[in-house]
Amino acid sequence: MSLYKSISLSSLTDARGGLIAIESYKNIPFDIKRVYYLFGTDITESRGYHAHKNLKQLLICVSGSCEVTVDDGEGSEVVLLENPDQALLIEGLIWREMHNFSEGCVLLAIASELYDETDYIRNYDDFISYSKQVKEGLDECHS
Ligand code: T46
């Protein structure tokens, strides 16, 4: 199973330029509770290095490009975001890191929950332990 879902957003483009609309349950599978964006990130910097317990999130490079590493504790993939019509949907327990920001990159995040620091796991070893606990809990439910 893939660690993320890639969503191709329909663009309404005419002679004036492009427009992309994102609407809950039309092109993304959750209610939008929060929108934020990362900008002015120095090209030598990386961000993220955390997982979320419950958050669902859509990431779009509305300008420039960056790479997002997604990791479920058993394997990882690197996704290049470089088009405003390309969205990365991250759901479930996934460690994420953002690297290789281009000059002028603006990374838009659309989230299913309000900001809650208790939803973050910011230590990789804690992420692995928590993932194991959740998986064992699920295995027990299915046995
Ligand atoms: C994610 C990636 C893509 C707030 O006060 N409210 C907010 O809504 C957010 C997102 C952050 N903050 C505070 C928490 C920290 O004190 O802003 C500070 C910087 O946040 P953080 O270090 O978590 O930033 P990133 O770029 O590492 O991660 C962010 C999101 O936090 C995270 O959910 O998935 O962007």
PDB file of C-alpha atoms and ligand atoms in Angstrom:
ATOM      1  CA  MET A   1       0.000   0.000   0.000  1.00  0.00           C
ATOM      2  CA  SER A   2       1.272   3.453  -0.876  1.00  0.00           C
ATOM      3  CA  LEU A   3       2.245   5.771   1.950  1.00  0.00           C
ATOM      4  CA  TYR A   4       0.429   8.693   0.384  1.00  0.00           C
ATOM      5  CA  LYS A   5      -2.107   9.550  -2.269  1.00  0.00           C
ATOM      6  CA  SER A   6      -1.363  11.831  -5.169  1.00  0.00           C
ATOM      7  CA  ILE A   7      -4.316  13.985  -6.194  1.00  0.00           C
ATOM      8  CA  SER A   8      -4.445  15.758  -9.513  1.00  0.00           C
ATOM      9  CA  LEU A   9      -6.375  19.015  -9.061  1.00  0.00           C
ATOM     10  CA  SER A  10      -8.447  20.327 -11.950  1.00  0.00           C
ATOM     11  CA  SER A  11      -7.332  23.730 -13.076  1.00  0.00           C
ATOM     12  CA  LEU A  12      -9.670  26.304 -14.575  1.00  0.00           C
ATOM     13  CA  THR A  13      -7.353  28.027 -16.964  1.00  0.00           C
ATOM     14  CA  ASP A  14      -8.124  30.749 -19.447  1.00  0.00           C
ATOM     15  CA  ALA A  15      -6.233  33.590 -21.101  1.00  0.00           C
ATOM     16  CA  ARG A  16      -5.880  35.295 -17.689  1.00  0.00           C
ATOM     17  CA  GLY A  17      -4.155  32.347 -16.019  1.00  0.00           C
ATOM     18  CA  GLY A  18      -5.111  29.434 -13.807  1.00  0.00           C
ATOM     19  CA  LEU A  19      -7.429  28.878 -10.850  1.00  0.00           C
ATOM     20  CA  ILE A  20      -7.731  25.792  -8.686  1.00  0.00           C
ATOM     21  CA  ALA A  21     -10.519  25.290  -6.157  1.00  0.00           C
ATOM     22  CA  ILE A  22     -10.251  22.835  -3.277  1.00  0.00           C
ATOM     23  CA  GLU A  23     -13.507  21.804  -1.652  1.00  0.00           C
ATOM     24  CA  SER A  24     -14.244  19.347   1.150  1.00  0.00           C
ATOM     25  CA  TYR A  25     -15.466  15.976  -0.113  1.00  0.00           C
ATOM     26  CA  LYS A  26     -15.298  17.166  -3.738  1.00  0.00           C
ATOM     27  CA  ASN A  27     -11.601  16.813  -4.401  1.00  0.00           C
ATOM     28  CA  ILE A  28     -10.356  16.134  -0.867  1.00  0.00           C
ATOM     29  CA  PRO A  29     -11.732  13.530   1.556  1.00  0.00           C
ATOM     30  CA  PHE A  30     -12.098  15.630   4.732  1.00  0.00           C
ATOM     31  CA  ASP A  31     -13.572  18.793   6.217  1.00  0.00           C
ATOM     32  CA  ILE A  32     -11.112  21.663   5.965  1.00  0.00           C
ATOM     33  CA  LYS A  33     -10.457  23.121   9.426  1.00  0.00           C
ATOM     34  CA  ARG A  34      -7.144  24.899   8.900  1.00  0.00           C
ATOM     35  CA  VAL A  35      -4.986  26.289   6.124  1.00  0.00           C
ATOM     36  CA  TYR A  36      -1.387  27.382   6.507  1.00  0.00           C
ATOM     37  CA  TYR A  37       1.610  27.853   4.276  1.00  0.00           C
ATOM     38  CA  LEU A  38       5.356  27.659   4.527  1.00  0.00           C
ATOM     39  CA  PHE A  39       7.294  30.321   2.668  1.00  0.00           C
ATOM     40  CA  GLY A  40      10.712  31.962   2.734  1.00  0.00           C
ATOM     41  CA  THR A  41      12.315  28.641   3.671  1.00  0.00           C
ATOM     42  CA  ASP A  42      16.041  28.840   3.065  1.00  0.00           C
ATOM     43  CA  ILE A  43      17.106  26.320   0.403  1.00  0.00           C
ATOM     44  CA  THR A  44      19.583  24.812   2.891  1.00  0.00           C
ATOM     45  CA  GLU A  45      16.828  24.146   5.482  1.00  0.00           C
ATOM     46  CA  SER A  46      14.624  21.091   5.989  1.00  0.00           C
ATOM     47  CA  ARG A  47      11.324  21.083   7.895  1.00  0.00           C
ATOM     48  CA  GLY A  48       8.841  18.631   9.313  1.00  0.00           C
ATOM     49  CA  TYR A  49      10.507  15.704  11.132  1.00  0.00           C
ATOM     50  CA  HIS A  50       7.298  14.639  12.807  1.00  0.00           C
ATOM     51  CA  ALA A  51       4.181  12.504  12.451  1.00  0.00           C
ATOM     52  CA  HIS A  52       0.590  13.248  13.366  1.00  0.00           C
ATOM     53  CA  LYS A  53      -1.651  10.894  15.318  1.00  0.00           C
ATOM     54  CA  ASN A  54      -4.937  11.933  13.706  1.00  0.00           C
ATOM     55  CA  LEU A  55      -4.393  14.741  11.232  1.00  0.00           C
ATOM     56  CA  LYS A  56      -5.220  14.398   7.555  1.00  0.00           C
ATOM     57  CA  GLN A  57      -3.362  16.820   5.384  1.00  0.00           C
ATOM     58  CA  LEU A  58      -3.024  17.938   1.786  1.00  0.00           C
ATOM     59  CA  LEU A  59       0.259  19.529   0.673  1.00  0.00           C
ATOM     60  CA  ILE A  60       0.618  21.588  -2.497  1.00  0.00           C
ATOM     61  CA  CYS A  61       3.582  23.582  -3.758  1.00  0.00           C
ATOM     62  CA  VAL A  62       1.648  26.561  -5.076  1.00  0.00           C
ATOM     63  CA  SER A  63       4.938  28.128  -6.119  1.00  0.00           C
ATOM     64  CA  GLY A  64       8.369  26.570  -6.621  1.00  0.00           C
ATOM     65  CA  SER A  65       9.157  23.032  -5.550  1.00  0.00           C
ATOM     66  CA  CYS A  66      10.204  20.863  -2.642  1.00  0.00           C
ATOM     67  CA  GLU A  67      10.569  17.192  -1.790  1.00  0.00           C
ATOM     68  CA  VAL A  68       8.495  15.469   0.876  1.00  0.00           C
ATOM     69  CA  THR A  69       9.740  12.250   2.448  1.00  0.00           C
ATOM     70  CA  VAL A  70       6.937  10.063   3.791  1.00  0.00           C
ATOM     71  CA  ASP A  71       7.807   7.155   6.061  1.00  0.00           C
ATOM     72  CA  ASP A  72       5.544   4.640   7.834  1.00  0.00           C
ATOM     73  CA  GLY A  73       8.359   3.154   9.933  1.00  0.00           C
ATOM     74  CA  GLU A  74       8.767   0.211   7.557  1.00  0.00           C
ATOM     75  CA  GLY A  75       9.684   2.067   4.378  1.00  0.00           C
ATOM     76  CA  SER A  76       9.872   5.532   2.932  1.00  0.00           C
ATOM     77  CA  GLU A  77       9.221   7.340  -0.332  1.00  0.00           C
ATOM     78  CA  VAL A  78      10.239  10.743  -1.630  1.00  0.00           C
ATOM     79  CA  VAL A  79       7.643  12.807  -3.464  1.00  0.00           C
ATOM     80  CA  LEU A  80       8.611  15.800  -5.574  1.00  0.00           C
ATOM     81  CA  LEU A  81       6.014  18.576  -5.469  1.00  0.00           C
ATOM     82  CA  GLU A  82       6.560  21.010  -8.313  1.00  0.00           C
ATOM     83  CA  ASN A  83       3.166  21.887  -9.791  1.00  0.00           C
ATOM     84  CA  PRO A  84       0.266  23.792  -8.239  1.00  0.00           C
ATOM     85  CA  ASP A  85      -2.158  21.182  -9.619  1.00  0.00           C
ATOM     86  CA  GLN A  86      -0.417  18.308  -7.850  1.00  0.00           C
ATOM     87  CA  ALA A  87      -1.507  17.560  -4.267  1.00  0.00           C
ATOM     88  CA  LEU A  88      -0.050  15.114  -1.786  1.00  0.00           C
ATOM     89  CA  LEU A  89      -2.579  13.622   0.619  1.00  0.00           C
ATOM     90  CA  ILE A  90      -1.116  12.260   3.840  1.00  0.00           C
ATOM     91  CA  GLU A  91      -3.405  10.310   6.160  1.00  0.00           C
ATOM     92  CA  GLY A  92      -2.621   8.020   9.073  1.00  0.00           C
ATOM     93  CA  LEU A  93       0.612   7.550  10.948  1.00  0.00           C
ATOM     94  CA  ILE A  94       3.253   8.867   8.591  1.00  0.00           C
ATOM     95  CA  TRP A  95       6.548  10.508   9.485  1.00  0.00           C
ATOM     96  CA  ARG A  96       7.142  13.432   7.115  1.00  0.00           C
ATOM     97  CA  GLU A  97      10.136  15.575   6.251  1.00  0.00           C
ATOM     98  CA  MET A  98      10.386  18.391   3.709  1.00  0.00           C
ATOM     99  CA  HIS A  99      13.693  18.918   1.910  1.00  0.00           C
ATOM    100  CA  ASN A 100      15.213  20.711  -1.078  1.00  0.00           C
ATOM    101  CA  PHE A 101      13.012  23.790  -1.036  1.00  0.00           C
ATOM    102  CA  SER A 102      13.494  25.875  -4.155  1.00  0.00           C
ATOM    103  CA  GLU A 103      14.012  29.608  -3.995  1.00  0.00           C
ATOM    104  CA  GLY A 104      10.587  31.235  -3.489  1.00  0.00           C
ATOM    105  CA  CYS A 105       8.818  27.970  -2.634  1.00  0.00           C
ATOM    106  CA  VAL A 106       5.373  28.364  -1.073  1.00  0.00           C
ATOM    107  CA  LEU A 107       4.078  25.091   0.387  1.00  0.00           C
ATOM    108  CA  LEU A 108       0.366  25.207   1.112  1.00  0.00           C
ATOM    109  CA  ALA A 109      -1.057  22.835   3.728  1.00  0.00           C
ATOM    110  CA  ILE A 110      -4.754  22.112   4.104  1.00  0.00           C
ATOM    111  CA  ALA A 111      -5.586  20.278   7.304  1.00  0.00           C
ATOM    112  CA  SER A 112      -8.491  18.333   8.776  1.00  0.00           C
ATOM    113  CA  GLU A 113      -7.964  19.632  12.331  1.00  0.00           C
ATOM    114  CA  LEU A 114      -7.129  22.817  14.188  1.00  0.00           C
ATOM    115  CA  TYR A 115      -3.569  23.173  15.454  1.00  0.00           C
ATOM    116  CA  ASP A 116      -2.949  20.836  18.389  1.00  0.00           C
ATOM    117  CA  GLU A 117       0.592  20.190  19.568  1.00  0.00           C
ATOM    118  CA  THR A 118      -0.531  16.994  21.364  1.00  0.00           C
ATOM    119  CA  ASP A 119      -1.295  15.481  17.942  1.00  0.00           C
ATOM    120  CA  TYR A 120       2.402  15.712  16.989  1.00  0.00           C
ATOM    121  CA  ILE A 121       5.044  13.017  17.489  1.00  0.00           C
ATOM    122  CA  ARG A 122       8.328  14.862  17.072  1.00  0.00           C
ATOM    123  CA  ASN A 123      10.769  12.103  17.978  1.00  0.00           C
ATOM    124  CA  TYR A 124      11.409   9.300  15.456  1.00  0.00           C
ATOM    125  CA  ASP A 125      11.871   6.564  18.105  1.00  0.00           C
ATOM    126  CA  ASP A 126       8.595   7.606  19.758  1.00  0.00           C
ATOM    127  CA  PHE A 127       6.955   7.441  16.314  1.00  0.00           C
ATOM    128  CA  ILE A 128       8.181   3.852  15.816  1.00  0.00           C
ATOM    129  CA  SER A 129       6.961   2.787  19.295  1.00  0.00           C
ATOM    130  CA  TYR A 130       3.598   4.489  18.847  1.00  0.00           C
ATOM    131  CA  SER A 131       3.157   2.914  15.370  1.00  0.00           C
ATOM    132  CA  LYS A 132       3.896  -0.549  16.818  1.00  0.00           C
ATOM    133  CA  GLN A 133       1.363  -0.018  19.630  1.00  0.00           C
ATOM    134  CA  VAL A 134      -1.317   1.058  17.148  1.00  0.00           C
ATOM    135  CA  LYS A 135      -0.555  -1.887  14.829  1.00  0.00           C
ATOM    136  CA  GLU A 136      -0.631  -4.390  17.723  1.00  0.00           C
ATOM    137  CA  GLY A 137      -3.962  -2.912  18.849  1.00  0.00           C
ATOM    138  CA  LEU A 138      -5.356  -3.346  15.338  1.00  0.00           C
ATOM    139  CA  ASP A 139      -4.009  -6.926  15.111  1.00  0.00           C
ATOM    140  CA  GLU A 140      -5.756  -7.783  18.413  1.00  0.00           C
ATOM    141  CA  CYS A 141      -9.024  -6.344  17.083  1.00  0.00           C
ATOM    142  CA  HIS A 142      -8.752  -8.584  14.010  1.00  0.00           C
ATOM    143  CA  SER A 143      -7.815 -11.811  15.855  1.00  0.00           C
TER     144      SER A 143
HETATM  145  C1  T46 B   1       3.294  19.678   8.776  1.00  0.00           C
HETATM  146  C2  T46 B   1       4.220  20.430   7.894  1.00  0.00           C
HETATM  147  C3  T46 B   1       3.922  20.261   6.441  1.00  0.00           C
HETATM  148  C4  T46 B   1       1.182  26.877  15.041  1.00  0.00           C
HETATM  149  O1  T46 B   1       1.157  27.604  16.053  1.00  0.00           O
HETATM  150  N1  T46 B   1       0.041  26.671  14.325  1.00  0.00           N
HETATM  151  C5  T46 B   1       0.026  25.893  13.213  1.00  0.00           C
HETATM  152  O2  T46 B   1      -1.039  25.726  12.587  1.00  0.00           O
HETATM  153  C6  T46 B   1       1.252  25.271  12.798  1.00  0.00           C
HETATM  154  C7  T46 B   1       1.272  24.382  11.553  1.00  0.00           C
HETATM  155  C8  T46 B   1       2.380  25.476  13.514  1.00  0.00           C
HETATM  156  N2  T46 B   1       2.342  26.278  14.638  1.00  0.00           N
HETATM  157  C9  T46 B   1       3.587  26.517  15.373  1.00  0.00           C
HETATM  158  C10 T46 B   1       4.260  25.302  15.968  1.00  0.00           C
HETATM  159  C11 T46 B   1       5.726  25.686  15.953  1.00  0.00           C
HETATM  160  O3  T46 B   1       6.012  26.418  17.120  1.00  0.00           O
HETATM  161  O4  T46 B   1       4.519  27.064  14.436  1.00  0.00           O
HETATM  162  C12 T46 B   1       5.839  26.631  14.748  1.00  0.00           C
HETATM  163  C13 T46 B   1       6.466  25.969  13.528  1.00  0.00           C
HETATM  164  O5  T46 B   1       5.789  24.709  13.286  1.00  0.00           O
HETATM  165  P1  T46 B   1       6.569  23.371  12.870  1.00  0.00           P
HETATM  166  O6  T46 B   1       7.926  23.374  13.443  1.00  0.00           O
HETATM  167  O7  T46 B   1       5.681  22.210  13.205  1.00  0.00           O
HETATM  168  O8  T46 B   1       6.660  23.568  11.287  1.00  0.00           O
HETATM  169  P2  T46 B   1       7.057  22.511  10.180  1.00  0.00           P
HETATM  170  O9  T46 B   1       7.270  23.275   8.936  1.00  0.00           O
HETATM  171  O10 T46 B   1       8.144  21.613  10.631  1.00  0.00           O
HETATM  172  O11 T46 B   1       5.731  21.584  10.011  1.00  0.00           O
HETATM  173  C14 T46 B   1       4.513  22.150   9.541  1.00  0.00           C
HETATM  174  C15 T46 B   1       3.327  21.620  10.348  1.00  0.00           C
HETATM  175  O12 T46 B   1       3.540  21.866  11.742  1.00  0.00           O
HETATM  176  C16 T46 B   1       3.085  20.161  10.149  1.00  0.00           C
HETATM  177  O13 T46 B   1       1.797  19.815  10.613  1.00  0.00           O
HETATM  178  O14 T46 B   1       2.849  18.599   8.447  1.00  0.00           O
HETATM  179  O15 T46 B   1       4.324  21.822   8.172  1.00  0.00           O
END
